[in-house]
Amino acid sequence: MSLPQLLKKSADKLLSAYCAEQNRHREKPRTRLSYRIASNRVTLLEERHCCSCPSACHTRPVAQFRYQHHPGDFRHALDLTVECISL
């Protein structure tokens, strides 16, 4: 089941503001936070630029929120696996 449209818009608004605020105060300018909404999941991501190739970066999930079938029920699951994605 995918996110209801209103909940998707709300998550998008909250996470875009959160990521913008966190990125503004990052000590390391080579890293930044972003997020991805897919199906019933919202994943908070950390992007790190590679030293050898500035146009490439590695992305790893920091946290994932999953929407359950019950209205308004989000459960937080910290995902400790590292996933490298070439952008």
XYZ file of N, CA, C and O in Angstrom:
348
model
N 0.851 -1.191 0.000
C 0.000 0.000 0.000
C 0.889 1.244 0.000
O 1.821 1.356 0.776
N 0.611 2.176 -0.872
C 1.397 3.400 -0.926
C 0.853 4.434 0.059
O -0.234 4.281 0.606
N 1.634 5.469 0.257
C 1.223 6.539 1.169
C 0.003 7.270 0.633
O -0.057 7.571 -0.561
N -0.958 7.597 1.485
C -2.061 8.457 1.048
C -1.495 9.816 0.618
O -0.484 10.282 1.153
N -2.120 10.439 -0.351
C -1.615 11.683 -0.939
C -1.383 12.786 0.097
O -0.351 13.455 0.067
N -2.302 12.971 1.024
C -2.155 14.017 2.038
C -0.972 13.733 2.956
O -0.199 14.640 3.293
N -0.795 12.494 3.331
C 0.322 12.104 4.188
C 1.644 12.247 3.443
O 2.654 12.689 4.016
N 1.647 11.928 2.166
C 2.848 12.080 1.341
C 3.260 13.548 1.249
O 4.433 13.883 1.394
N 2.295 14.434 1.036
C 2.589 15.870 0.968
C 3.102 16.401 2.294
O 4.019 17.214 2.343
N 2.513 15.915 3.386
C 2.938 16.332 4.720
C 4.362 15.869 5.007
O 5.192 16.637 5.508
N 4.671 14.611 4.686
C 6.019 14.083 4.892
C 7.019 14.840 4.034
O 8.120 15.166 4.494
N 6.659 15.139 2.796
C 7.526 15.889 1.890
C 7.833 17.275 2.452
O 8.985 17.703 2.474
N 6.827 17.961 2.943
C 7.005 19.304 3.494
C 7.890 19.274 4.743
O 8.831 20.064 4.875
N 7.615 18.339 5.662
C 8.393 18.252 6.901
C 9.843 17.856 6.645
O 10.768 18.451 7.201
N 10.048 16.849 5.800
C 11.411 16.386 5.561
C 12.231 17.348 4.714
O 13.439 17.458 4.908
N 11.616 18.046 3.781
C 12.381 19.029 3.007
C 12.849 20.167 3.915
O 13.984 20.624 3.808
N 12.005 20.595 4.838
C 12.403 21.638 5.801
C 13.481 21.110 6.750
O 14.455 21.810 7.043
N 13.314 19.876 7.222
C 14.293 19.281 8.136
C 15.663 19.145 7.465
O 16.682 19.539 8.029
N 15.682 18.606 6.244
C 16.947 18.428 5.532
C 17.612 19.769 5.233
O 18.830 19.908 5.378
N 16.841 20.749 4.829
C 17.402 22.077 4.546
C 18.034 22.672 5.800
O 19.141 23.221 5.746
N 17.361 22.551 6.928
C 17.888 23.079 8.198
C 19.159 22.334 8.621
O 20.141 22.954 9.023
N 19.137 21.012 8.526
C 20.311 20.217 8.915
C 21.485 20.472 7.971
O 22.629 20.560 8.434
N 21.234 20.601 6.692
C 22.315 20.843 5.727
C 22.941 22.212 5.910
O 24.125 22.395 5.661
N 22.158 23.154 6.377
C 22.665 24.500 6.622
C 23.685 24.499 7.767
O 24.627 25.284 7.779
N 23.525 23.593 8.722
C 24.378 23.553 9.913
C 25.385 22.405 9.899
O 25.994 22.119 10.918
N 25.589 21.759 8.756
C 26.531 20.639 8.674
C 27.958 21.151 8.800
O 28.325 22.145 8.182
N 28.762 20.429 9.601
C 30.174 20.788 9.752
C 30.978 20.366 8.523
O 31.943 21.010 8.153
N 30.569 19.264 7.911
C 31.275 18.761 6.731
C 30.457 19.096 5.486
O 29.402 18.524 5.261
N 30.937 20.032 4.663
C 30.160 20.421 3.478
C 30.084 19.329 2.408
O 29.292 19.413 1.491
N 30.895 18.269 2.544
C 30.881 17.194 1.554
C 29.759 16.197 1.822
O 29.575 15.252 1.063
N 29.023 16.369 2.922
C 27.892 15.488 3.217
C 26.613 16.311 3.285
O 26.643 17.493 3.619
N 25.511 15.675 2.956
C 24.218 16.349 3.073
C 23.125 15.309 3.283
O 23.288 14.141 2.934
N 22.031 15.753 3.865
C 20.874 14.890 4.077
C 19.865 15.093 2.966
O 19.681 16.209 2.471
N 19.207 14.012 2.592
C 18.103 14.062 1.639
C 17.127 12.963 2.033
O 17.331 12.282 3.035
N 16.090 12.789 1.268
C 15.116 11.746 1.561
C 14.512 11.234 0.269
O 14.609 11.864 -0.776
N 13.906 10.067 0.386
C 13.259 9.455 -0.772
C 11.932 8.870 -0.304
O 11.867 8.199 0.729
N 10.880 9.128 -1.060
C 9.564 8.563 -0.767
C 9.263 7.534 -1.853
O 9.298 7.846 -3.045
N 9.010 6.294 -1.426
C 8.698 5.226 -2.363
C 7.708 4.273 -1.713
O 7.920 3.823 -0.592
N 6.624 4.023 -2.401
C 5.594 3.108 -1.937
C 5.109 3.524 -0.546
O 4.603 4.619 -0.383
N 5.295 2.683 0.457
C 4.832 2.999 1.805
C 5.988 3.384 2.727
O 5.856 3.380 3.934
N 7.132 3.764 2.147
C 8.325 4.065 2.931
C 8.868 5.448 2.643
O 8.865 5.907 1.509
N 9.381 6.071 3.690
C 10.112 7.322 3.565
C 11.488 7.053 4.155
O 11.602 6.633 5.305
N 12.529 7.246 3.358
C 13.884 6.942 3.797
C 14.700 8.218 3.877
O 14.771 8.977 2.912
N 15.314 8.460 5.036
C 16.224 9.578 5.238
C 17.605 9.105 4.812
O 18.056 8.035 5.231
N 18.268 9.877 3.948
C 19.541 9.468 3.353
C 20.653 10.448 3.678
O 20.407 11.652 3.826
N 21.870 9.934 3.779
C 23.059 10.782 3.894
C 23.864 10.603 2.620
O 24.169 9.476 2.228
N 24.185 11.702 1.974
C 24.964 11.670 0.739
C 26.364 12.191 1.030
O 26.522 13.237 1.651
N 27.367 11.445 0.588
C 28.778 11.840 0.756
C 29.434 11.894 -0.612
O 29.394 10.917 -1.355
N 30.075 13.019 -0.920
C 30.795 13.152 -2.186
C 32.138 12.452 -2.073
O 32.801 12.523 -1.047
N 32.519 11.786 -3.130
C 33.800 11.075 -3.167
C 34.936 12.068 -3.388
O 34.784 13.034 -4.134
N 36.064 11.804 -2.764
C 37.232 12.679 -2.937
C 37.818 12.568 -4.339
O 38.227 13.557 -4.928
N 37.853 11.349 -4.856
C 38.494 11.143 -6.152
C 37.643 11.627 -7.330
O 38.167 11.999 -8.364
N 36.335 11.611 -7.163
C 35.441 12.018 -8.246
C 34.303 12.869 -7.663
O 33.297 12.333 -7.199
N 34.444 14.189 -7.668
C 33.457 15.072 -7.029
C 32.032 14.955 -7.575
O 31.083 15.266 -6.881
N 31.872 14.474 -8.806
C 30.523 14.368 -9.362
C 29.796 13.114 -8.861
O 28.581 13.022 -8.964
N 30.545 12.157 -8.318
C 29.937 10.923 -7.792
C 29.776 11.035 -6.278
O 30.552 11.702 -5.604
N 28.754 10.402 -5.774
C 28.586 10.375 -4.329
C 27.992 9.040 -3.896
O 27.372 8.341 -4.689
N 28.238 8.719 -2.644
C 27.697 7.497 -2.049
C 26.535 7.891 -1.167
O 26.604 8.878 -0.430
N 25.479 7.130 -1.243
C 24.284 7.407 -0.452
C 24.026 6.226 0.459
O 24.089 5.081 0.028
N 23.751 6.525 1.726
C 23.419 5.451 2.658
C 22.181 5.834 3.448
O 21.994 7.002 3.817
N 21.318 4.865 3.703
C 20.123 5.147 4.498
C 20.495 5.392 5.960
O 21.362 4.712 6.504
N 19.856 6.371 6.558
C 20.075 6.689 7.963
C 18.898 6.180 8.792
O 19.080 5.594 9.851
N 17.694 6.399 8.296
C 16.483 5.946 8.990
C 15.389 5.711 7.960
O 15.401 6.300 6.880
N 14.445 4.866 8.338
C 13.334 4.590 7.427
C 12.026 4.571 8.208
O 11.949 3.996 9.289
N 11.041 5.241 7.647
C 9.709 5.274 8.237
C 8.786 4.499 7.315
O 8.772 4.727 6.108
N 8.031 3.569 7.872
C 7.120 2.750 7.072
C 5.684 3.034 7.481
O 5.351 3.026 8.657
N 4.857 3.264 6.491
C 3.428 3.488 6.730
C 2.731 2.147 6.819
O 2.871 1.298 5.938
N 1.985 1.942 7.897
C 1.213 0.721 8.072
C -0.207 0.963 7.555
O -0.604 2.084 7.299
N -0.993 -0.050 7.446
C -2.351 0.062 6.909
C -3.307 0.819 7.825
O -4.377 1.187 7.417
N -2.921 1.050 9.070
C -3.771 1.787 10.005
C -3.588 3.283 9.759
O -2.471 3.749 9.651
N -4.645 4.060 9.679
C -4.533 5.494 9.369
C -3.596 6.234 10.317
O -3.723 6.157 11.524
N -2.605 6.913 9.721
C -1.691 7.759 10.485
C -0.658 7.019 11.313
O 0.007 7.616 12.133
N -0.471 5.729 11.104
C 0.449 4.950 11.920
C 1.790 4.795 11.213
O 1.894 4.098 10.228
N 2.803 5.471 11.722
C 4.169 5.324 11.212
C 4.981 4.580 12.254
O 4.859 4.821 13.439
N 5.786 3.659 11.826
C 6.695 2.959 12.732
C 8.105 3.208 12.234
O 8.397 3.043 11.062
N 8.963 3.583 13.166
C 10.339 3.911 12.826
C 11.195 2.662 12.905
O 11.148 1.932 13.867
N 11.956 2.394 11.872
C 12.883 1.265 11.886
C 14.247 1.773 11.427
O 14.390 2.215 10.300
N 15.209 1.754 12.322
C 16.552 2.201 11.973
C 17.211 1.130 11.118
O 17.301 -0.019 11.514
N 17.614 1.505 9.943
C 18.226 0.564 9.009
C 19.736 0.740 9.091
O 20.268 1.759 8.683
N 20.432 -0.249 9.622
C 21.867 -0.151 9.802
C 22.663 -0.656 8.612
O 23.877 -0.603 8.611
N 21.999 -1.148 7.598
C 22.719 -1.624 6.420
C 23.156 -0.430 5.575
O 22.464 0.582 5.508
N 24.297 -0.533 4.969
C 24.826 0.544 4.137
C 24.601 0.170 2.674
O 24.960 -0.903 2.229
N 23.973 1.081 1.966
C 23.687 0.864 0.557
C 24.369 1.969 -0.238
O 24.139 3.146 0.011
N 25.257 1.611 -1.140
C 25.934 2.604 -1.975
C 25.200 2.749 -3.288
O 24.927 1.764 -3.966
N 24.857 3.965 -3.615
C 24.130 4.252 -4.844
C 24.935 5.295 -5.611
O 25.272 6.340 -5.076
N 25.253 5.016 -6.831
C 25.997 5.963 -7.659
C 24.999 6.882 -8.344
O 24.096 6.425 -9.032
N 25.147 8.168 -8.122
C 24.241 9.147 -8.724
C 24.760 9.633 -10.049
O 25.866 9.764 -10.314
